[in-house]
Amino acid sequence: MKYSKTKGLVMIGSLRSAGLTTYMRQGKVVTRVSQSAERRSNTLAQFRQRQRMRHTLALWTTLRQCEPTFTQRATAYTNFMSLANRLPVVYVVRPLMEQASFLMPGLPVSDGVLPSIGQELAVVDGEAALVTSMRAGEADTEAELWLYCGEQRDEGPAPRVWFSKRRVSWLELSLVEGRYVLKDEAFADDMRGWALVMVKGGRCSSQGLVTRCRLYERFTTEEALRASAESYGGLTE
């Protein structure tokens, strides 16, 4: 163990649980991945958590590019990771896991203190629509509305979700039976999902995507679990 005035307390050695080794080289602290001939423990519980983490990281890699609003933890990353940990576990074989990501109902795109907006996909007056829980008199026209879209693409070696967002004018919304509705034929697409987020100052509503996409369900089965586990060397007792 070594103490540095500029870097504080630095532990030199192996952090086995994290799979890291830290050491000094020419006066600098270097960290690398630990190598061990001993087989890594991979119980079912451990494997499920690792698959969950891998998928969450894959989702964040693309979601962060559209600058989502997460304000309830120290960083947007930790906020998203905490919420995404509640999503179903998907099992993908090792060569594809780092690339694969899946569109799911409830996939979080924001987290804040403003009231959440209930949302559902429906057909209104013969048109595809996103129907919200906001009623006449509840509109805060000083707040911004941002529509997040997740698109599932089943192309190439691994399925992947791509995210985008656009600002929505209050004038685009219609009042139908007392509820605010956003109409667009895009809402009929079964490979996309949406969430309308309210933003005011540094605050936002907490929203997850609504979608009809069920591609991810293929990767939640026992068969998918077994195939994925085998690609990582199998499970340990």
CSV table of N, CA and C in Angstrom, one decimal, residues 65-215:
chain,number,residue,atom,x,y,z
A,65,GLN,N,-26.5,9.1,-26.2
A,65,GLN,CA,-26.2,10.0,-27.3
A,65,GLN,C,-27.3,11.0,-27.6
A,66,CYS,N,-28.5,10.7,-27.1
A,66,CYS,CA,-29.5,11.8,-27.2
A,66,CYS,C,-29.8,12.5,-25.9
A,67,GLU,N,-28.8,12.5,-25.0
A,67,GLU,CA,-28.8,13.3,-23.8
A,67,GLU,C,-30.1,13.2,-23.0
A,68,PRO,N,-30.4,12.0,-22.5
A,68,PRO,CA,-31.6,11.9,-21.7
A,68,PRO,C,-31.5,12.6,-20.4
A,69,THR,N,-32.6,12.9,-19.7
A,69,THR,CA,-32.6,13.7,-18.5
A,69,THR,C,-32.9,12.8,-17.3
A,70,PHE,N,-31.8,12.6,-16.5
A,70,PHE,CA,-31.9,11.8,-15.3
A,70,PHE,C,-31.3,12.7,-14.2
A,71,THR,N,-32.1,13.0,-13.2
A,71,THR,CA,-31.7,14.0,-12.2
A,71,THR,C,-31.7,13.5,-10.8
A,72,GLN,N,-32.1,12.2,-10.5
A,72,GLN,CA,-32.3,11.8,-9.2
A,72,GLN,C,-31.1,11.1,-8.5
A,73,ARG,N,-30.0,11.0,-9.2
A,73,ARG,CA,-28.8,10.5,-8.6
A,73,ARG,C,-27.6,11.3,-9.0
A,74,ALA,N,-26.4,11.0,-8.5
A,74,ALA,CA,-25.2,11.8,-8.7
A,74,ALA,C,-24.9,12.0,-10.2
A,75,THR,N,-25.1,11.0,-11.0
A,75,THR,CA,-24.9,11.1,-12.4
A,75,THR,C,-26.1,10.5,-13.2
A,76,ALA,N,-26.3,10.9,-14.4
A,76,ALA,CA,-27.3,10.3,-15.3
A,76,ALA,C,-27.0,8.8,-15.4
A,77,TYR,N,-25.8,8.5,-15.5
A,77,TYR,CA,-25.4,7.1,-15.7
A,77,TYR,C,-25.9,6.2,-14.6
A,78,THR,N,-25.5,6.6,-13.3
A,78,THR,CA,-25.9,5.8,-12.2
A,78,THR,C,-27.5,5.8,-12.0
A,79,ASN,N,-28.1,6.9,-12.4
A,79,ASN,CA,-29.6,7.0,-12.3
A,79,ASN,C,-30.2,5.9,-13.2
A,80,PHE,N,-29.7,5.9,-14.5
A,80,PHE,CA,-30.2,5.0,-15.5
A,80,PHE,C,-30.0,3.6,-15.1
A,81,MET,N,-28.7,3.3,-14.6
A,81,MET,CA,-28.4,1.9,-14.3
A,81,MET,C,-29.3,1.4,-13.2
A,82,SER,N,-29.6,2.2,-12.2
A,82,SER,CA,-30.5,1.8,-11.1
A,82,SER,C,-31.9,1.4,-11.6
A,83,LEU,N,-32.4,2.2,-12.5
A,83,LEU,CA,-33.7,2.0,-13.0
A,83,LEU,C,-33.8,0.8,-14.0
A,84,ALA,N,-32.8,0.7,-14.8
A,84,ALA,CA,-32.7,-0.3,-15.8
A,84,ALA,C,-32.5,-1.7,-15.2
A,85,ASN,N,-32.0,-1.7,-14.0
A,85,ASN,CA,-31.8,-3.0,-13.3
A,85,ASN,C,-33.1,-3.7,-13.0
A,86,ARG,N,-34.3,-3.0,-13.2
A,86,ARG,CA,-35.6,-3.6,-13.0
A,86,ARG,C,-36.1,-4.3,-14.3
A,87,LEU,N,-35.4,-4.1,-15.4
A,87,LEU,CA,-35.9,-4.7,-16.7
A,87,LEU,C,-35.7,-6.2,-16.7
A,88,PRO,N,-36.4,-6.9,-17.5
A,88,PRO,CA,-36.2,-8.3,-17.7
A,88,PRO,C,-34.8,-8.6,-18.1
A,89,VAL,N,-34.2,-9.8,-17.7
A,89,VAL,CA,-32.9,-10.2,-18.1
A,89,VAL,C,-33.0,-10.8,-19.4
A,90,VAL,N,-32.1,-10.4,-20.3
A,90,VAL,CA,-32.0,-11.1,-21.6
A,90,VAL,C,-30.7,-11.8,-21.7
A,91,TYR,N,-30.7,-13.0,-22.5
A,91,TYR,CA,-29.6,-13.8,-22.6
A,91,TYR,C,-29.1,-13.9,-24.0
A,92,VAL,N,-27.9,-13.5,-24.2
A,92,VAL,CA,-27.3,-13.4,-25.6
A,92,VAL,C,-26.0,-14.1,-25.5
A,93,VAL,N,-25.6,-14.8,-26.6
A,93,VAL,CA,-24.3,-15.5,-26.7
A,93,VAL,C,-23.2,-14.5,-26.6
A,94,ARG,N,-22.1,-15.0,-26.1
A,94,ARG,CA,-20.9,-14.1,-25.8
A,94,ARG,C,-20.4,-13.2,-27.0
A,95,PRO,N,-20.3,-13.8,-28.2
A,95,PRO,CA,-19.8,-12.9,-29.3
A,95,PRO,C,-20.7,-11.7,-29.6
A,96,LEU,N,-21.9,-11.8,-29.2
A,96,LEU,CA,-22.9,-10.7,-29.6
A,96,LEU,C,-23.3,-9.8,-28.4
A,97,MET,N,-23.0,-10.2,-27.2
A,97,MET,CA,-23.6,-9.5,-26.0
A,97,MET,C,-23.2,-8.0,-26.0
A,98,GLU,N,-22.0,-7.7,-26.3
A,98,GLU,CA,-21.6,-6.3,-26.2
A,98,GLU,C,-22.3,-5.4,-27.2
A,99,GLN,N,-22.9,-6.0,-28.3
A,99,GLN,CA,-23.5,-5.2,-29.3
A,99,GLN,C,-25.1,-5.2,-29.2
A,100,ALA,N,-25.6,-6.3,-28.5
A,100,ALA,CA,-27.0,-6.5,-28.5
A,100,ALA,C,-27.7,-5.6,-27.5
A,101,SER,N,-28.9,-5.0,-27.9
A,101,SER,CA,-29.7,-4.3,-26.9
A,101,SER,C,-31.2,-4.4,-27.4
A,102,PHE,N,-32.1,-4.3,-26.5
A,102,PHE,CA,-33.5,-4.7,-26.8
A,102,PHE,C,-34.5,-3.6,-26.3
A,103,LEU,N,-35.4,-3.3,-27.1
A,103,LEU,CA,-36.5,-2.4,-26.8
A,103,LEU,C,-37.5,-3.2,-25.9
A,104,MET,N,-37.9,-2.6,-24.8
A,104,MET,CA,-38.7,-3.2,-23.8
A,104,MET,C,-39.7,-2.2,-23.2
A,105,PRO,N,-40.9,-2.6,-22.9
A,105,PRO,CA,-41.8,-1.7,-22.2
A,105,PRO,C,-41.2,-1.3,-20.9
A,106,GLY,N,-41.3,0.0,-20.6
A,106,GLY,CA,-40.8,0.6,-19.3
A,106,GLY,C,-39.3,0.9,-19.4
A,107,LEU,N,-38.7,0.8,-20.5
A,107,LEU,CA,-37.3,1.2,-20.6
A,107,LEU,C,-37.1,2.6,-20.2
A,108,PRO,N,-36.4,3.0,-19.2
A,108,PRO,CA,-36.3,4.4,-18.7
A,108,PRO,C,-35.6,5.3,-19.6
A,109,VAL,N,-36.2,6.5,-19.8
A,109,VAL,CA,-35.5,7.6,-20.6
A,109,VAL,C,-35.4,8.9,-19.8
A,110,SER,N,-36.0,8.9,-18.6
A,110,SER,CA,-35.9,10.1,-17.7
A,110,SER,C,-36.3,9.8,-16.3
A,111,ASP,N,-35.8,10.6,-15.4
A,111,ASP,CA,-36.1,10.4,-14.0
A,111,ASP,C,-36.0,11.8,-13.3
A,112,GLY,N,-37.1,12.2,-12.7
A,112,GLY,CA,-37.1,13.5,-12.1
A,112,GLY,C,-38.2,13.7,-11.1
A,113,VAL,N,-38.5,15.0,-10.7
A,113,VAL,CA,-39.4,15.3,-9.6
A,113,VAL,C,-40.8,15.7,-10.1
A,114,LEU,N,-40.9,16.0,-11.4
A,114,LEU,CA,-42.2,16.4,-12.0
A,114,LEU,C,-43.1,15.2,-12.1
A,115,PRO,N,-44.4,15.4,-12.0
A,115,PRO,CA,-45.3,14.2,-12.0
A,115,PRO,C,-45.1,13.4,-13.3
A,116,SER,N,-45.1,12.1,-13.2
A,116,SER,CA,-45.0,11.2,-14.4
A,116,SER,C,-46.3,11.4,-15.2
A,117,ILE,N,-46.2,11.2,-16.5
A,117,ILE,CA,-47.3,11.3,-17.4
A,117,ILE,C,-47.7,9.9,-17.9
A,118,GLY,N,-48.9,9.4,-17.5
A,118,GLY,CA,-49.3,8.1,-18.0
A,118,GLY,C,-49.5,8.2,-19.5
A,119,GLN,N,-49.1,7.1,-20.2
A,119,GLN,CA,-49.1,7.0,-21.6
A,119,GLN,C,-49.4,5.7,-22.1
A,120,GLU,N,-50.2,5.6,-23.2
A,120,GLU,CA,-50.5,4.3,-23.9
A,120,GLU,C,-50.6,4.5,-25.4
A,121,LEU,N,-50.4,3.5,-26.1
A,121,LEU,CA,-50.6,3.5,-27.6
A,121,LEU,C,-52.0,3.1,-27.9
A,122,ALA,N,-52.6,3.8,-28.8
A,122,ALA,CA,-54.0,3.5,-29.2
A,122,ALA,C,-54.3,4.0,-30.6
A,123,VAL,N,-55.5,3.8,-31.0
A,123,VAL,CA,-56.0,4.4,-32.2
A,123,VAL,C,-57.1,5.4,-31.8
A,124,VAL,N,-57.0,6.6,-32.3
A,124,VAL,CA,-57.9,7.6,-31.9
A,124,VAL,C,-58.5,8.3,-33.2
A,125,ASP,N,-59.7,8.3,-33.4
A,125,ASP,CA,-60.4,8.8,-34.6
A,125,ASP,C,-59.7,8.2,-35.9
A,126,GLY,N,-59.4,6.9,-35.8
A,126,GLY,CA,-58.9,6.3,-37.0
A,126,GLY,C,-57.4,6.5,-37.2
A,127,GLU,N,-56.7,7.2,-36.3
A,127,GLU,CA,-55.3,7.4,-36.4
A,127,GLU,C,-54.5,6.8,-35.2
A,128,ALA,N,-53.3,6.4,-35.5
A,128,ALA,CA,-52.4,5.9,-34.4
A,128,ALA,C,-52.1,7.1,-33.5
A,129,ALA,N,-52.0,6.8,-32.2
A,129,ALA,CA,-51.8,7.9,-31.3
A,129,ALA,C,-51.1,7.5,-30.0
A,130,LEU,N,-50.5,8.5,-29.4
A,130,LEU,CA,-50.0,8.3,-28.0
A,130,LEU,C,-50.9,9.1,-27.1
A,131,VAL,N,-51.7,8.3,-26.3
A,131,VAL,CA,-52.7,8.9,-25.4
A,131,VAL,C,-52.1,9.1,-24.1
A,132,THR,N,-52.1,10.4,-23.5
A,132,THR,CA,-51.6,10.7,-22.2
A,132,THR,C,-52.6,10.8,-21.2
A,133,SER,N,-52.2,10.8,-19.9
A,133,SER,CA,-53.1,11.0,-18.8
A,133,SER,C,-53.4,12.4,-18.5
A,134,MET,N,-52.7,13.4,-19.2
A,134,MET,CA,-52.9,14.8,-18.9
A,134,MET,C,-54.3,15.2,-19.4
A,135,ARG,N,-55.0,15.9,-18.5
A,135,ARG,CA,-56.3,16.4,-18.9
A,135,ARG,C,-56.4,17.9,-19.1
A,136,ALA,N,-57.5,18.3,-19.6
A,136,ALA,CA,-57.7,19.8,-19.8
A,136,ALA,C,-57.5,20.5,-18.5
A,137,GLY,N,-56.7,21.6,-18.5
A,137,GLY,CA,-56.5,22.4,-17.3
A,137,GLY,C,-55.2,22.0,-16.6
A,138,GLU,N,-54.6,20.8,-17.0
A,138,GLU,CA,-53.4,20.3,-16.4
A,138,GLU,C,-52.1,20.7,-17.2
A,139,ALA,N,-52.3,21.3,-18.4
A,139,ALA,CA,-51.2,21.6,-19.3
A,139,ALA,C,-50.4,22.7,-18.7
A,140,ASP,N,-49.1,22.6,-18.6
A,140,ASP,CA,-48.2,23.6,-18.2
A,140,ASP,C,-47.4,24.1,-19.5
A,141,THR,N,-48.0,25.1,-20.1
A,141,THR,CA,-47.4,25.5,-21.4
A,141,THR,C,-46.1,26.1,-21.3
A,142,GLU,N,-45.6,26.4,-20.1
A,142,GLU,CA,-44.3,27.0,-19.8
A,142,GLU,C,-43.3,25.8,-19.8
A,143,ALA,N,-43.7,24.6,-19.7
A,143,ALA,CA,-42.8,23.5,-19.7
A,143,ALA,C,-42.6,23.0,-21.1
A,144,GLU,N,-41.4,22.3,-21.4
A,144,GLU,CA,-41.1,21.8,-22.7
A,144,GLU,C,-41.6,20.3,-22.7
A,145,LEU,N,-41.9,19.8,-23.9
A,145,LEU,CA,-42.3,18.4,-24.1
A,145,LEU,C,-41.3,17.8,-25.0
A,146,TRP,N,-40.7,16.7,-24.6
A,146,TRP,CA,-39.7,16.0,-25.5
A,146,TRP,C,-40.2,14.6,-25.7
A,147,LEU,N,-40.3,14.2,-27.0
A,147,LEU,CA,-40.7,12.9,-27.3
A,147,LEU,C,-39.5,12.0,-27.6
A,148,TYR,N,-39.3,11.0,-26.8
A,148,TYR,CA,-38.2,10.0,-27.0
A,148,TYR,C,-38.7,8.9,-27.8
A,149,CYS,N,-37.9,8.4,-28.7
A,149,CYS,CA,-38.2,7.2,-29.5
A,149,CYS,C,-37.1,6.2,-29.4
A,150,GLY,N,-37.5,4.9,-29.2
A,150,GLY,CA,-36.5,3.8,-29.3
A,150,GLY,C,-36.9,3.0,-30.5
A,151,GLU,N,-36.0,2.7,-31.4
A,151,GLU,CA,-36.3,1.9,-32.5
A,151,GLU,C,-35.5,0.6,-32.5
A,152,GLN,N,-36.2,-0.6,-32.5
A,152,GLN,CA,-35.5,-1.9,-32.5
A,152,GLN,C,-35.1,-2.2,-33.9
A,153,ARG,N,-33.9,-2.5,-34.2
A,153,ARG,CA,-33.4,-2.9,-35.5
A,153,ARG,C,-32.8,-4.3,-35.4
A,154,ASP,N,-33.4,-5.2,-36.1
A,154,ASP,CA,-33.0,-6.6,-36.1
A,154,ASP,C,-32.1,-6.8,-37.3
A,155,GLU,N,-31.0,-6.1,-37.4
A,155,GLU,CA,-30.2,-6.2,-38.6
A,155,GLU,C,-28.8,-6.6,-38.2
A,156,GLY,N,-28.0,-7.2,-39.1
A,156,GLY,CA,-26.7,-7.6,-38.8
A,156,GLY,C,-26.6,-8.7,-37.8
A,157,PRO,N,-25.5,-8.9,-37.1
A,157,PRO,CA,-25.3,-10.1,-36.2
A,157,PRO,C,-26.2,-10.0,-35.0
A,158,ALA,N,-26.5,-8.8,-34.5
A,158,ALA,CA,-27.2,-8.7,-33.2
A,158,ALA,C,-28.3,-7.6,-33.3
A,159,PRO,N,-29.4,-7.8,-32.7
A,159,PRO,CA,-30.5,-6.8,-32.6
A,159,PRO,C,-30.0,-5.6,-31.8
A,160,ARG,N,-30.4,-4.4,-32.1
A,160,ARG,CA,-29.9,-3.3,-31.4
A,160,ARG,C,-31.0,-2.2,-31.4
A,161,VAL,N,-31.0,-1.4,-30.3
A,161,VAL,CA,-32.0,-0.3,-30.1
A,161,VAL,C,-31.2,1.0,-30.4
A,162,TRP,N,-31.9,1.9,-31.2
A,162,TRP,CA,-31.3,3.2,-31.4
A,162,TRP,C,-32.3,4.2,-30.9
A,163,PHE,N,-31.8,5.3,-30.3
A,163,PHE,CA,-32.7,6.2,-29.6
A,163,PHE,C,-32.6,7.6,-30.3
A,164,SER,N,-33.7,8.3,-30.2
A,164,SER,CA,-33.7,9.7,-30.7
A,164,SER,C,-34.7,10.5,-29.9
A,165,LYS,N,-34.7,11.8,-30.0
A,165,LYS,CA,-35.7,12.6,-29.4
A,165,LYS,C,-36.0,13.9,-30.2
A,166,ARG,N,-37.2,14.4,-30.0
A,166,ARG,CA,-37.5,15.7,-30.7
A,166,ARG,C,-38.4,16.5,-29.7
A,167,ARG,N,-38.3,17.8,-29.9
A,167,ARG,CA,-39.2,18.6,-29.1
A,167,ARG,C,-40.6,18.7,-29.7
A,168,VAL,N,-41.6,18.6,-28.8
A,168,VAL,CA,-43.0,18.6,-29.3
A,168,VAL,C,-43.7,19.9,-28.8
A,169,SER,N,-44.3,20.6,-29.8
A,169,SER,CA,-45.1,21.8,-29.4
A,169,SER,C,-46.4,21.4,-28.8
A,170,TRP,N,-46.8,22.2,-27.8
A,170,TRP,CA,-48.1,21.9,-27.2
A,170,TRP,C,-49.2,22.0,-28.3
A,171,LEU,N,-49.0,22.7,-29.3
A,171,LEU,CA,-50.0,22.9,-30.4
A,171,LEU,C,-50.2,21.6,-31.2
A,172,GLU,N,-49.2,20.6,-31.1
A,172,GLU,CA,-49.3,19.4,-31.8
A,172,GLU,C,-50.3,18.4,-31.0
A,173,LEU,N,-50.6,18.7,-29.8
A,173,LEU,CA,-51.5,17.8,-29.0
A,173,LEU,C,-52.9,18.2,-29.2
A,174,SER,N,-53.8,17.2,-29.2
A,174,SER,CA,-55.2,17.4,-29.3
A,174,SER,C,-55.9,16.9,-28.0
A,175,LEU,N,-57.0,17.5,-27.7
A,175,LEU,CA,-57.8,17.1,-26.6
A,175,LEU,C,-58.9,16.1,-27.1
A,176,VAL,N,-58.8,14.9,-26.6
A,176,VAL,CA,-59.8,13.9,-27.0
A,176,VAL,C,-60.4,13.3,-25.8
A,177,GLU,N,-61.7,13.5,-25.6
A,177,GLU,CA,-62.4,13.0,-24.4
A,177,GLU,C,-61.7,13.5,-23.1
A,178,GLY,N,-61.2,14.8,-23.2
A,178,GLY,CA,-60.6,15.4,-22.0
A,178,GLY,C,-59.2,15.1,-21.8
A,179,ARG,N,-58.5,14.2,-22.6
A,179,ARG,CA,-57.1,13.9,-22.4
A,179,ARG,C,-56.3,14.3,-23.6
A,180,TYR,N,-55.1,14.7,-23.3
A,180,TYR,CA,-54.2,15.2,-24.4
A,180,TYR,C,-53.6,14.0,-25.1
A,181,VAL,N,-53.7,14.1,-26.5
A,181,VAL,CA,-53.3,13.0,-27.4
A,181,VAL,C,-52.4,13.6,-28.4
A,182,LEU,N,-51.3,12.8,-28.7
A,182,LEU,CA,-50.4,13.1,-29.8
A,182,LEU,C,-50.6,12.1,-30.9
A,183,LYS,N,-51.1,12.5,-32.1
A,183,LYS,CA,-51.4,11.6,-33.2
A,183,LYS,C,-50.2,11.6,-34.2
A,184,ASP,N,-49.9,10.4,-34.7
A,184,ASP,CA,-48.8,10.2,-35.7
A,184,ASP,C,-48.9,8.8,-36.1
A,185,GLU,N,-48.8,8.6,-37.4
A,185,GLU,CA,-48.9,7.2,-37.9
A,185,GLU,C,-47.7,6.4,-37.5
A,186,ALA,N,-46.6,7.0,-37.1
A,186,ALA,CA,-45.4,6.3,-36.6
A,186,ALA,C,-45.8,5.5,-35.3
A,187,PHE,N,-46.8,5.9,-34.6
A,187,PHE,CA,-47.2,5.2,-33.4
A,187,PHE,C,-47.8,3.8,-33.7
A,188,ALA,N,-48.0,3.5,-34.9
A,188,ALA,CA,-48.5,2.1,-35.3
A,188,ALA,C,-47.3,1.2,-35.5
A,189,ASP,N,-46.1,1.6,-35.5
A,189,ASP,CA,-44.9,0.8,-35.7
A,189,ASP,C,-44.6,-0.1,-34.5
A,190,ASP,N,-44.7,-1.4,-34.8
A,190,ASP,CA,-44.5,-2.4,-33.7
A,190,ASP,C,-43.0,-2.5,-33.3
A,191,MET,N,-42.1,-1.9,-34.0
A,191,MET,CA,-40.7,-2.0,-33.7
A,191,MET,C,-40.1,-0.7,-33.1
A,192,ARG,N,-41.0,0.1,-32.6
A,192,ARG,CA,-40.6,1.4,-32.0
A,192,ARG,C,-41.4,1.6,-30.7
A,193,GLY,N,-40.8,2.4,-29.8
A,193,GLY,CA,-41.4,2.7,-28.6
A,193,GLY,C,-41.2,4.2,-28.3
A,194,TRP,N,-42.1,4.8,-27.4
A,194,TRP,CA,-42.1,6.2,-27.2
A,194,TRP,C,-42.3,6.6,-25.8
A,195,ALA,N,-41.9,7.8,-25.4
A,195,ALA,CA,-42.2,8.4,-24.1
A,195,ALA,C,-42.2,9.9,-24.2
A,196,LEU,N,-43.2,10.5,-23.8
A,196,LEU,CA,-43.3,12.0,-23.8
A,196,LEU,C,-42.8,12.5,-22.4
A,197,VAL,N,-41.8,13.3,-22.4
A,197,VAL,CA,-41.2,13.7,-21.1
A,197,VAL,C,-41.4,15.2,-21.0
A,198,MET,N,-41.9,15.6,-19.8
A,198,MET,CA,-42.0,17.1,-19.5
A,198,MET,C,-40.8,17.6,-18.8
A,199,VAL,N,-40.3,18.7,-19.3
A,199,VAL,CA,-39.0,19.3,-18.8
A,199,VAL,C,-39.3,20.8,-18.4
A,200,LYS,N,-39.0,21.2,-17.2
A,200,LYS,CA,-39.1,22.6,-16.8
A,200,LYS,C,-37.9,23.0,-16.0
A,201,GLY,N,-37.1,23.9,-16.5
A,201,GLY,CA,-35.9,24.2,-15.8
A,201,GLY,C,-35.0,23.0,-15.8
A,202,GLY,N,-34.5,22.7,-14.6
A,202,GLY,CA,-33.7,21.5,-14.4
A,202,GLY,C,-34.5,20.3,-13.9
A,203,ARG,N,-35.8,20.4,-14.0
A,203,ARG,CA,-36.6,19.3,-13.5
A,203,ARG,C,-37.3,18.6,-14.7
A,204,CYS,N,-37.7,17.3,-14.5
A,204,CYS,CA,-38.3,16.6,-15.5
A,204,CYS,C,-39.3,15.5,-14.9
A,205,SER,N,-40.1,15.0,-15.7
A,205,SER,CA,-41.0,13.9,-15.3
A,205,SER,C,-40.2,12.6,-15.5
A,206,SER,N,-40.7,11.5,-14.7
A,206,SER,CA,-40.0,10.2,-14.8
A,206,SER,C,-40.8,9.4,-15.8
A,207,GLN,N,-40.2,8.9,-16.9
A,207,GLN,CA,-40.9,8.2,-18.0
A,207,GLN,C,-40.1,7.0,-18.5
A,208,GLY,N,-40.9,6.0,-18.9
A,208,GLY,CA,-40.4,4.8,-19.5
A,208,GLY,C,-41.1,4.7,-20.9
A,209,LEU,N,-40.5,4.0,-21.8
A,209,LEU,CA,-41.0,3.8,-23.1
A,209,LEU,C,-42.3,2.9,-23.1
A,210,VAL,N,-43.3,3.3,-23.9
A,210,VAL,CA,-44.4,2.3,-24.2
A,210,VAL,C,-44.2,1.8,-25.5
A,211,THR,N,-44.3,0.5,-25.7
A,211,THR,CA,-44.0,-0.2,-27.0
A,211,THR,C,-44.8,-1.5,-27.1
A,212,ARG,N,-45.1,-1.8,-28.4
A,212,ARG,CA,-45.7,-3.1,-28.7
A,212,ARG,C,-44.6,-4.2,-29.0
A,213,CYS,N,-43.4,-3.7,-29.1
A,213,CYS,CA,-42.3,-4.6,-29.5
A,213,CYS,C,-42.0,-5.7,-28.5
A,214,ARG,N,-42.0,-6.9,-29.0
A,214,ARG,CA,-41.7,-8.1,-28.1
A,214,ARG,C,-40.5,-8.9,-28.6
A,215,LEU,N,-39.7,-8.4,-29.4
A,215,LEU,CA,-38.5,-9.1,-29.9
A,215,LEU,C,-37.7,-9.7,-28.7
